[in-house]
Tab-separated table of C-alpha atoms and ligand atoms in Angstrom:
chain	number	residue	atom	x	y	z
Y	1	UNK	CA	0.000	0.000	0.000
Y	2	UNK	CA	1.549	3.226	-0.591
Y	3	UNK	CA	-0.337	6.847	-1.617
Y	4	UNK	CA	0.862	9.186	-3.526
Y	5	UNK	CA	1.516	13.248	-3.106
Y	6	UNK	CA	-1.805	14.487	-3.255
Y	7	UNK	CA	-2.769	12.294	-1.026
Y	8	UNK	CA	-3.915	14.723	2.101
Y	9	UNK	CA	-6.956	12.344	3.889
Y	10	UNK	CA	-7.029	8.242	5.147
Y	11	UNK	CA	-10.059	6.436	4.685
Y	12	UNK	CA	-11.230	6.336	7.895
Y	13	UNK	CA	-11.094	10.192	7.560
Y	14	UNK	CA	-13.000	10.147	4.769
Y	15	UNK	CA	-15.786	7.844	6.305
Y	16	UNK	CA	-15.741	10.122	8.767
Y	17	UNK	CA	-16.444	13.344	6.801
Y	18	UNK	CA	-19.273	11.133	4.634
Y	19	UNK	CA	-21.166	10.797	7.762
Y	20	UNK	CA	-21.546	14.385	8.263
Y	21	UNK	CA	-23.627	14.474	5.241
Y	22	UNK	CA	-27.271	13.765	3.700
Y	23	UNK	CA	-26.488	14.436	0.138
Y	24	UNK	CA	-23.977	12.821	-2.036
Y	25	UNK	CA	-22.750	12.390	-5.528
Y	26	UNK	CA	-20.936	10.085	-6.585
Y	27	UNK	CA	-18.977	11.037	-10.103
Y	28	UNK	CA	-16.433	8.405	-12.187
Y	29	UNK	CA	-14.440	8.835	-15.525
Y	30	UNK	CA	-15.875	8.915	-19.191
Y	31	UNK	CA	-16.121	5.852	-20.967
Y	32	UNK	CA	-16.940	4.146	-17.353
Y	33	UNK	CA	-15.225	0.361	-17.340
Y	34	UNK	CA	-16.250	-2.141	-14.414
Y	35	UNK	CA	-14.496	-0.665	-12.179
Y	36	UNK	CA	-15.538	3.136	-12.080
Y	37	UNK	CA	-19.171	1.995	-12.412
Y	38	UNK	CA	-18.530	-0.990	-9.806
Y	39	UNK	CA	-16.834	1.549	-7.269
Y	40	UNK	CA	-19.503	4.038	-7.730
Y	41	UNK	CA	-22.135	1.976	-7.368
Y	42	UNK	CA	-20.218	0.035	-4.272
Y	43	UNK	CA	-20.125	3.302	-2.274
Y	44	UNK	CA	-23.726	4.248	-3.265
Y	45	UNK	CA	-24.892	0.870	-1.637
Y	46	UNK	CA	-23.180	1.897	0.917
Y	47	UNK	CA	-23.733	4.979	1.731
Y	48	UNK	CA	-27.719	4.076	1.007
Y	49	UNK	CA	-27.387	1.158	3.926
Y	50	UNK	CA	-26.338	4.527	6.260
Y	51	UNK	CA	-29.745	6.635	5.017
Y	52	UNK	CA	-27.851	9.561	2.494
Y	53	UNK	CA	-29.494	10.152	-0.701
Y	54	UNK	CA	-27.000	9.233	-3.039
Y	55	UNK	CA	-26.697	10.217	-7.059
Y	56	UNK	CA	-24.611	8.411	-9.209
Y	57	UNK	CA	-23.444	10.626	-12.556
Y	58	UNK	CA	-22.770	8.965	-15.668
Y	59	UNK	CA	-20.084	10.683	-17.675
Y	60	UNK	CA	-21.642	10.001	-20.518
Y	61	UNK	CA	-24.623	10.027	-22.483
Y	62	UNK	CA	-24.239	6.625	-24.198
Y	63	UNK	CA	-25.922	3.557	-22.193
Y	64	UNK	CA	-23.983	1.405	-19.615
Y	65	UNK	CA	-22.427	-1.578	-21.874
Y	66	UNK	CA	-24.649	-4.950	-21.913
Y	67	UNK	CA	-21.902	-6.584	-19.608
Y	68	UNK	CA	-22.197	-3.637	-17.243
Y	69	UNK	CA	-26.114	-3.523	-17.189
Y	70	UNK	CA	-26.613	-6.770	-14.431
Y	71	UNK	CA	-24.558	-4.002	-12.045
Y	72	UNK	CA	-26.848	-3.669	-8.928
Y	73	UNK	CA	-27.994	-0.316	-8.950
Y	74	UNK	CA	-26.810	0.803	-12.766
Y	75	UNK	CA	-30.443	1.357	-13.563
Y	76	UNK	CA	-30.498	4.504	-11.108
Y	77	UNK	CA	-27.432	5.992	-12.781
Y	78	UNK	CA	-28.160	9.656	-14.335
Y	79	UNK	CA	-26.225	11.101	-17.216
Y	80	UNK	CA	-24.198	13.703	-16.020
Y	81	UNK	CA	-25.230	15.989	-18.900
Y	82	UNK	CA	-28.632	15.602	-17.706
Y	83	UNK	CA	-28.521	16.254	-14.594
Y	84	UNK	CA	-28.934	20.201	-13.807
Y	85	UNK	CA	-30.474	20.126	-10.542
Y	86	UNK	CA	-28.332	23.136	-9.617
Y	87	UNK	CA	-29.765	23.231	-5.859
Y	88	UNK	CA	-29.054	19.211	-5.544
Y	89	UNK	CA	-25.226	19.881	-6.528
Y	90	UNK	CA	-24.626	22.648	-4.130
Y	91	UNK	CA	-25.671	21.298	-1.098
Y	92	UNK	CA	-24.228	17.488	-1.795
Y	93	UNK	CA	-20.983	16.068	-0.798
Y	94	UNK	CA	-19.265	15.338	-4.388
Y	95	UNK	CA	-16.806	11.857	-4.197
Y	96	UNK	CA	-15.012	10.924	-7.067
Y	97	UNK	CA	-13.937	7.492	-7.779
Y	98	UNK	CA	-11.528	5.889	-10.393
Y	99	UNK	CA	-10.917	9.537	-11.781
Y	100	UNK	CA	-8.146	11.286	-10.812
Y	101	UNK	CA	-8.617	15.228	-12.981
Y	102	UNK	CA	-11.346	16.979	-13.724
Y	103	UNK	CA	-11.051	16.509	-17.758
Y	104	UNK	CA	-11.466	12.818	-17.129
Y	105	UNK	CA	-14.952	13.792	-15.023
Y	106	UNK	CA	-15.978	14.663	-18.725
Y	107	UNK	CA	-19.722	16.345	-18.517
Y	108	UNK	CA	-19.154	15.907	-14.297
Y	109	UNK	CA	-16.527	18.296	-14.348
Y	110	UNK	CA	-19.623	20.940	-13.917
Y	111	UNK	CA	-20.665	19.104	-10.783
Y	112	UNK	CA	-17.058	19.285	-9.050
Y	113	UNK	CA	-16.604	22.923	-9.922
Y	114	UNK	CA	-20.641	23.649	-8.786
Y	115	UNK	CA	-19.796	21.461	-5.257
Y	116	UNK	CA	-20.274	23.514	-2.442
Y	117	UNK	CA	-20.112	21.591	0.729
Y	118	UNK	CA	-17.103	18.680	0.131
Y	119	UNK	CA	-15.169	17.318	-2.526
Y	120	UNK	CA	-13.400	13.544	-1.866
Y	121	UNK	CA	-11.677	11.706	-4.268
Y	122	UNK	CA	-10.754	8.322	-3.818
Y	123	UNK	CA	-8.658	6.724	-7.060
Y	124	UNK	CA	-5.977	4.341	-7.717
Y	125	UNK	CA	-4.176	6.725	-10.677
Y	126	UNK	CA	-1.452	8.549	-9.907
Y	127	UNK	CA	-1.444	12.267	-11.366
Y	128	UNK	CA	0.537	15.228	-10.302
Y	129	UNK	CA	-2.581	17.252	-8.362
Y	130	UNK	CA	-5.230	16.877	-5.789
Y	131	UNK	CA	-8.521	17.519	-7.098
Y	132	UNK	CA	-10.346	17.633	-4.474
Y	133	UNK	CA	-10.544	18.724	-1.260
Y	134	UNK	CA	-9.823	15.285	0.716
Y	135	UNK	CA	-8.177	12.573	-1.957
Y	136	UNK	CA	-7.018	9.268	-1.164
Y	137	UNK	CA	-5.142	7.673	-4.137
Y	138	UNK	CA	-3.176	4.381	-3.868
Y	139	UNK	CA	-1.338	3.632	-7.030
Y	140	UNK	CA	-0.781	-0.038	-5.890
Y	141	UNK	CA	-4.301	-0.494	-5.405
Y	142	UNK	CA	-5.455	-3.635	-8.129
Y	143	UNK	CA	-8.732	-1.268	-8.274
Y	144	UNK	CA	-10.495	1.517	-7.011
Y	145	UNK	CA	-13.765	-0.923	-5.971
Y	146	UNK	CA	-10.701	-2.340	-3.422
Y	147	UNK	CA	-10.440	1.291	-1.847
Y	148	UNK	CA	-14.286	1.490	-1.573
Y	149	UNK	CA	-14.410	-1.570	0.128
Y	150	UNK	CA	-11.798	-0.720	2.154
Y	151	UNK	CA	-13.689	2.588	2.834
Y	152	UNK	CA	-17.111	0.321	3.469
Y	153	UNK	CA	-15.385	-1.138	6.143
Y	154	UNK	CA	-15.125	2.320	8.146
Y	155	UNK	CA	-18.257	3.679	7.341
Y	156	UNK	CA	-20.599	-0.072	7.675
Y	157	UNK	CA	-17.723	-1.847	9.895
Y	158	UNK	CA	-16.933	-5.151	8.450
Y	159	UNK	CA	-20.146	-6.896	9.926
Y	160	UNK	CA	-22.390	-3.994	8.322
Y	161	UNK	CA	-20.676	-4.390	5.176
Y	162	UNK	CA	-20.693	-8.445	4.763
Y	163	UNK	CA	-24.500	-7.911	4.641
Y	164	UNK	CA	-24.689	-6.195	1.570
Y	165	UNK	CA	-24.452	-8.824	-1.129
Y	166	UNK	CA	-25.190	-6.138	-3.690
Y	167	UNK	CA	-22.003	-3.903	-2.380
Y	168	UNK	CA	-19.690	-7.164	-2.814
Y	169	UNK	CA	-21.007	-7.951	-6.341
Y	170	UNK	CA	-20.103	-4.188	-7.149
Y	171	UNK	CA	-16.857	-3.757	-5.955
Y	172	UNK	CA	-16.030	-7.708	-6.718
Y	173	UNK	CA	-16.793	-6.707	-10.909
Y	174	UNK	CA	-14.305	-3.459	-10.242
Y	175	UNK	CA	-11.642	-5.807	-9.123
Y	176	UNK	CA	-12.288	-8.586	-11.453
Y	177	UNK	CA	-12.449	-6.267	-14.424
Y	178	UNK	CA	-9.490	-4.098	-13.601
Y	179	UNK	CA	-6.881	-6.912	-12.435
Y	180	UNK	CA	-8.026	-8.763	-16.546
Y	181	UNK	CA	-9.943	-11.260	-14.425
Y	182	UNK	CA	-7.197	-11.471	-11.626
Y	183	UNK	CA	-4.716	-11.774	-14.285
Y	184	UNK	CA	-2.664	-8.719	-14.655
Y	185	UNK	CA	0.337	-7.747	-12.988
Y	186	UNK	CA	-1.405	-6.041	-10.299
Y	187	UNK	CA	-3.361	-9.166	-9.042
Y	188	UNK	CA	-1.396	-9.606	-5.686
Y	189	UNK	CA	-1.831	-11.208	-2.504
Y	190	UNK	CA	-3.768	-7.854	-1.185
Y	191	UNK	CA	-6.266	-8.223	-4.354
Y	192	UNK	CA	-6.850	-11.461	-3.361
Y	193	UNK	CA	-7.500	-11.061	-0.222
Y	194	UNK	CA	-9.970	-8.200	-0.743
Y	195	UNK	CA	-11.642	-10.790	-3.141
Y	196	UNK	CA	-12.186	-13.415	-0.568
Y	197	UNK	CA	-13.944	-10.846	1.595
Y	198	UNK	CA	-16.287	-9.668	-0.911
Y	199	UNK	CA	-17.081	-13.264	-2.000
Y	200	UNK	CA	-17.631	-14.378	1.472
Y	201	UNK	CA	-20.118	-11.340	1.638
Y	202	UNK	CA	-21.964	-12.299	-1.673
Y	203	UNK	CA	-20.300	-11.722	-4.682
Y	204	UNK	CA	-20.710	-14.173	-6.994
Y	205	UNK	CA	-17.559	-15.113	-9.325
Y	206	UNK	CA	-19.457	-17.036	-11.741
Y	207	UNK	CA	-22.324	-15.068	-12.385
Y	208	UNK	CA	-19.954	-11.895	-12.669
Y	209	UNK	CA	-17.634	-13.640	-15.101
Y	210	UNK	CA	-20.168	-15.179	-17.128
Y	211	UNK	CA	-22.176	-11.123	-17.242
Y	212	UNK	CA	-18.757	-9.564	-18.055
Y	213	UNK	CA	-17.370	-11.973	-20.091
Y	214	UNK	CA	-19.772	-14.227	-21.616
Y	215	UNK	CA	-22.329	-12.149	-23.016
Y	216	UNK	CA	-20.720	-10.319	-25.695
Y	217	UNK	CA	-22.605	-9.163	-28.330
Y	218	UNK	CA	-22.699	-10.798	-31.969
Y	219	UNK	CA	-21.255	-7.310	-33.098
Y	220	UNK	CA	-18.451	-7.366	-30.865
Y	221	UNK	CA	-16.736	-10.818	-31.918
Y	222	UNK	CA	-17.605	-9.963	-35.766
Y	223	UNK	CA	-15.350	-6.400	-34.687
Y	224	UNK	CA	-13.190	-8.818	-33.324
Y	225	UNK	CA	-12.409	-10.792	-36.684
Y	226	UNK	CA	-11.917	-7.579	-38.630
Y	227	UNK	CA	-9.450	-6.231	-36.179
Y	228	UNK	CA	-7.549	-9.524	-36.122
Y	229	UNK	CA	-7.251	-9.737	-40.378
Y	230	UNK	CA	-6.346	-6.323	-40.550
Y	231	UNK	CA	-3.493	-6.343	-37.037
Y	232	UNK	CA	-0.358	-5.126	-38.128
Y	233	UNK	CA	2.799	-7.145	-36.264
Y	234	UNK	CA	5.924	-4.782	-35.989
Y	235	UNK	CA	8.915	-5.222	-33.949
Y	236	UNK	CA	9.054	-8.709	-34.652
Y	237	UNK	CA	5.772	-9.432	-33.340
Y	238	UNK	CA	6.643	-7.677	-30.338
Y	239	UNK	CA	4.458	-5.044	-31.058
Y	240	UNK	CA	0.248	-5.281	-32.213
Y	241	UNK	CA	-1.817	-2.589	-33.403
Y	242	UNK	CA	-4.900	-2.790	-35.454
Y	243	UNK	CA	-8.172	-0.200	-36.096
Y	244	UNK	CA	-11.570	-0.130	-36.535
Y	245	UNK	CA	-13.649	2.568	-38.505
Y	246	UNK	CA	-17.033	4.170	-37.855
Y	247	UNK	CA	-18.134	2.442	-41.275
Y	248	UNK	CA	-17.439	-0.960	-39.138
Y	249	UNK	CA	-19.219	-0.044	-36.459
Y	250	UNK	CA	-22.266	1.214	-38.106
Y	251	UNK	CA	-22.686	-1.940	-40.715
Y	252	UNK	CA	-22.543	-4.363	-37.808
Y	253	UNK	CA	-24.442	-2.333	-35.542
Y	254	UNK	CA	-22.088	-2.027	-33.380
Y	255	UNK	CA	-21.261	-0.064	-30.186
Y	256	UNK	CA	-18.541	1.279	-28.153
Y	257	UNK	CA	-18.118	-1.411	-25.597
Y	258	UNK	CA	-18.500	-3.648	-28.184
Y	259	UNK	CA	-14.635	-2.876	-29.406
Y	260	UNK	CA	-13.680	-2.993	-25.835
Y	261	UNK	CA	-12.259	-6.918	-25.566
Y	262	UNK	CA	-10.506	-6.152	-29.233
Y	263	UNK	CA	-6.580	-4.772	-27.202
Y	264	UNK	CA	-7.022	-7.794	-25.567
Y	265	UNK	CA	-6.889	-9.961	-28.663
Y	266	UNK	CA	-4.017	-8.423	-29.909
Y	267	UNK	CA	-2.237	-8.844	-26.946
Y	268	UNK	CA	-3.165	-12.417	-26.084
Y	269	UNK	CA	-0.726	-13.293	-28.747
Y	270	UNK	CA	2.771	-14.915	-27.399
Y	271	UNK	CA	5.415	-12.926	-28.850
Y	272	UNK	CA	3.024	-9.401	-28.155
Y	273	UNK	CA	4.887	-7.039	-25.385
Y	274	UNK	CA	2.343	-4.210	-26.159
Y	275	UNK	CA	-0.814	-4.055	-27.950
Y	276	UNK	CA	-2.653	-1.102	-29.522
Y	277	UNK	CA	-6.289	-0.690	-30.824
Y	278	UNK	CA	-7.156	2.298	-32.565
Y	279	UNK	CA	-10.894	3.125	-33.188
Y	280	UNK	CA	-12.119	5.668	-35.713
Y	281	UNK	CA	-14.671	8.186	-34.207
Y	282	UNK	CA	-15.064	10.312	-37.015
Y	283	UNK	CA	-13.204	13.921	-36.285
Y	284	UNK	CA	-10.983	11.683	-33.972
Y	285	UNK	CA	-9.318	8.559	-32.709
Y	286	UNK	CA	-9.598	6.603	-29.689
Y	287	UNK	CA	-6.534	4.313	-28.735
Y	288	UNK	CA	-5.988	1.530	-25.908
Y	289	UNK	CA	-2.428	0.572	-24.501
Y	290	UNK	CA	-2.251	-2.690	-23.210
Y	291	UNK	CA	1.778	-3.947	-22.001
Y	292	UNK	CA	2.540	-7.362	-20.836
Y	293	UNK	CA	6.250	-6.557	-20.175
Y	294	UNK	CA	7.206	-3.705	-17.488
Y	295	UNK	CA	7.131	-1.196	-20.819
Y	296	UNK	CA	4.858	2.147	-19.211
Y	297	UNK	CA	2.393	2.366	-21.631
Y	298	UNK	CA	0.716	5.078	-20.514
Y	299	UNK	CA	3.659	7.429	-20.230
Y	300	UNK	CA	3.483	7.068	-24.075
Y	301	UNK	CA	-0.569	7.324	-23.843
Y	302	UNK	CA	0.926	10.571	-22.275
Y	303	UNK	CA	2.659	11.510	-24.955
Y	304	UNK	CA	-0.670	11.294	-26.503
Y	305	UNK	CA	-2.853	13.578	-24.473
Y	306	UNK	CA	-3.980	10.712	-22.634
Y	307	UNK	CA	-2.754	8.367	-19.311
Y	308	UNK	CA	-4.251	5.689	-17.618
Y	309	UNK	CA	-1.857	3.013	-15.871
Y	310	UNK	CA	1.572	1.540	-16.556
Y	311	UNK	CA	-0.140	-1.663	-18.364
Y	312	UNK	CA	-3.157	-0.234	-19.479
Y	313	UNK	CA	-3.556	3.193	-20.789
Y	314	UNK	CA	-5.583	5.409	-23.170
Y	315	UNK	CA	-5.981	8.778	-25.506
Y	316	UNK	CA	-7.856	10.206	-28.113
Y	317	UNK	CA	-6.133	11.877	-30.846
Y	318	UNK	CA	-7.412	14.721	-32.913
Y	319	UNK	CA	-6.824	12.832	-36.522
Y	320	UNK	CA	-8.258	10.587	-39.405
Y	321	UNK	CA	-7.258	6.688	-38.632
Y	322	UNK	CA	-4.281	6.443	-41.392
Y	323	UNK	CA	-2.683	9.872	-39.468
Y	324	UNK	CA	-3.598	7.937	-36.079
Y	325	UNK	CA	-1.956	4.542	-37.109
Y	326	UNK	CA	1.341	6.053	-38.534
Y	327	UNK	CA	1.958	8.554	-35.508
Y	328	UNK	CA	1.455	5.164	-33.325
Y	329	UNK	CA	3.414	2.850	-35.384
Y	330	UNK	CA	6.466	5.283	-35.632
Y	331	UNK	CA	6.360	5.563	-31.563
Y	332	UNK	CA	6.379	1.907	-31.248
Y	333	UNK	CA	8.810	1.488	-32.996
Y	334	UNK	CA	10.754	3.920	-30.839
Y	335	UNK	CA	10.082	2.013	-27.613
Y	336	UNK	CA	12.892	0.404	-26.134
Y	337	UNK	CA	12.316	-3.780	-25.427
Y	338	UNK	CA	14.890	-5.058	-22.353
Y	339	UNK	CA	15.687	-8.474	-24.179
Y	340	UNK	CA	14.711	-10.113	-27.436
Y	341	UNK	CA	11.540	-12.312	-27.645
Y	342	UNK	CA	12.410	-15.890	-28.149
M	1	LIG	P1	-9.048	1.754	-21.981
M	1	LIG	O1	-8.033	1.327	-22.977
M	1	LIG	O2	-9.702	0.572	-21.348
M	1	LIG	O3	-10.000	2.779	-22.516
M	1	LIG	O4	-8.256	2.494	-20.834
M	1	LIG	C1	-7.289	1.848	-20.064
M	1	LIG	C2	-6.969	2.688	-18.861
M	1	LIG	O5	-6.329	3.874	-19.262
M	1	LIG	C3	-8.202	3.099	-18.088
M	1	LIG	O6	-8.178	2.431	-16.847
M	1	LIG	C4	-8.084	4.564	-17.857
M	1	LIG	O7	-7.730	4.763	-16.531
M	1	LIG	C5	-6.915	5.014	-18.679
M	1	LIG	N1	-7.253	5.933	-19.765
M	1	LIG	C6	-7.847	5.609	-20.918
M	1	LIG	N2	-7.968	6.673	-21.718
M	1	LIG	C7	-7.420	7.707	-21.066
M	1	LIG	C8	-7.245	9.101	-21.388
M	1	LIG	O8	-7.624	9.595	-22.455
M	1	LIG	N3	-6.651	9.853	-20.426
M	1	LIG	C9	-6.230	9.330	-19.243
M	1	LIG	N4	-5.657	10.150	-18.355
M	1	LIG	N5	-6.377	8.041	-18.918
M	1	LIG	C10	-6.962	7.230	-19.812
M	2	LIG	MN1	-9.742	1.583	-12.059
């Protein structure tokens, strides 16, 4: 466990400043994954066992993905563009989860600049400044669902907590989805451990696994065989990147989270040290890091105007998919490999 700089709170001070409260919104990062959605929703259920009326902000206007949707509690979610209940946002507590800046808040950036009372963040990304009031960010933390649970614990104690089945299931999908089903580097004996605890309180490994990851849509695997015929292997297959256009998307009726499993492809090949997807969104380009070597892929997502973690990162460049493809390629093949692949 260690936090970083702009860390200035614990978690048991944070539980401590929640309870103060009757109001709260709870805010994570655009394109929500499992484990912004599964820590906001974790701390909602929690903070609905203690009586606060809770908000969760979407931020974005497109619907939760289909492997999202069994989330406990997704249904309630509001789109953070819709939501302009100026009174609500000045007199709630705003906590932000998985989302470490207030560009990555997206539409509920408004919120955090409107809050009045409190800002908390609680995040696992590392960035160079607080943006909020209290923050709480442990870089070694497998997910940010682990720090909500962790935070559960001092707001429900552990007995209070192990009662909400619908809490576990939550944070147990952040974890799950963040560690590449407990398969990443960052699945460690701490991940595991917070895993146990949230299946002993109800979480439900198979019925998560077979929502998240087997119940993709038709779309999504026929994305899948177009990305894989048109991958490009450089650095002697050390390297993957392949695209997708809008034109693909729209003739197999496809949606965003439907090209989310496609990095993974790419990188599930033996000789692959990094992977990169590119996605065409019309006026720009959406790109996913993935490493399986210690190479910091998102100090090159950086590079990019984007970030994320060291084996899993993420940007959006302002160009046409050739102008996307050859900026990448040429940086990949910049990046320095420690020793040759056999
Ligand atoms: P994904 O490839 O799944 O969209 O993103 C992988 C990780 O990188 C996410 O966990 C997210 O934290 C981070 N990430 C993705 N895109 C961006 C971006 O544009 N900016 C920053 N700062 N982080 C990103
Ligand atoms: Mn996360």
């Amino acid at each position: 466990m260690s936090v970083t700089p702009q860390t200035n709170a614990t978690l048991p001070a944070i539980a401590e400043a929640l309870t103060q409260y009757d109001d709260v919104l709870i805010c994570g990062h655009v394109n929500p994954d499992g484990d912004c959605l599964g820590s906001q929703l974790a701390l909602a259920h929690a903070l609905h066992a203690l009586g606060k009326r809770v908000t969760c902000l979407l931020a974005t206007d497109e619907p939760v993905g289909a492997s999202l949707r069994f989330l406990p509690g997704v249904a309630d979610m509001t789109p953070a563009s819709a939501f302009a209940d100026e009174r609500a946002v000045s007199r709630a507590v705003f906590v932000a989860v998985d989302v470490p800046t207030p560009e990555r808040l997206g539409p509920a950036a408004a919120a955090l600049h409107a809050a009045a009372v409190l800002t908390v963040t609680v995040d696992h990304h590392a960035v160079p400044e607080r943006m909020s009031d209290l923050s709480y960010t442990d870089p070694d933390a497998a997910s940010t669902s682990m720090l909500v649970w962790e935070l559960a614990e001092h707001l429900l104690g552990a007995e209070g907590r192990a009662r909400l089945p619908q809490l576990a299931t939550c944070a147990y999908t952040g974890l799950v989805t963040d560690t590449g089903r407990f398969q990443f580097q960052n699945a460690d004996h701490a991940c595991f451990a917070a895993a146990a605890q949230m299946v002993a309180a109800g979480a439900e490994p198979a019925d998560v696994a077979r929502q998240v990851y087997q119940s993709r849509t038709l779309a999504s695997v026929q994305l899948e065989g177009i990305a894989v015929s048109r991958m490009r292997l450089l650095r002697e297959g050390r390297v993957a990147v392949s695209w997708i256009t809008q034109e693909d998307m729209v003739r197999l009726g496809a949606v965003k989270a439907d090209a989310e499993p496609l990095v993974d492809v790419l990188r599930s090949i033996g000789s692959v040290r990094v992977a990169c997807m590119l996605r065409d969104q019309g006026s720009e380009v959406r790109g996913s890091f993935r490493a399986k070597d210690d190479t910091d892929v998102a100090a090159i997502a950086r590079e990019f105007g984007g970030g994320g973690h060291k084996a899993a990162a993420g940007f959006t460049l302002p160009a046409g998919i050739e102008g996307a493809l050859d900026a990448i390629a040429r940086r990949l093949e910049a990046v320095s490999f420690r020793e040759a692949t056999a």
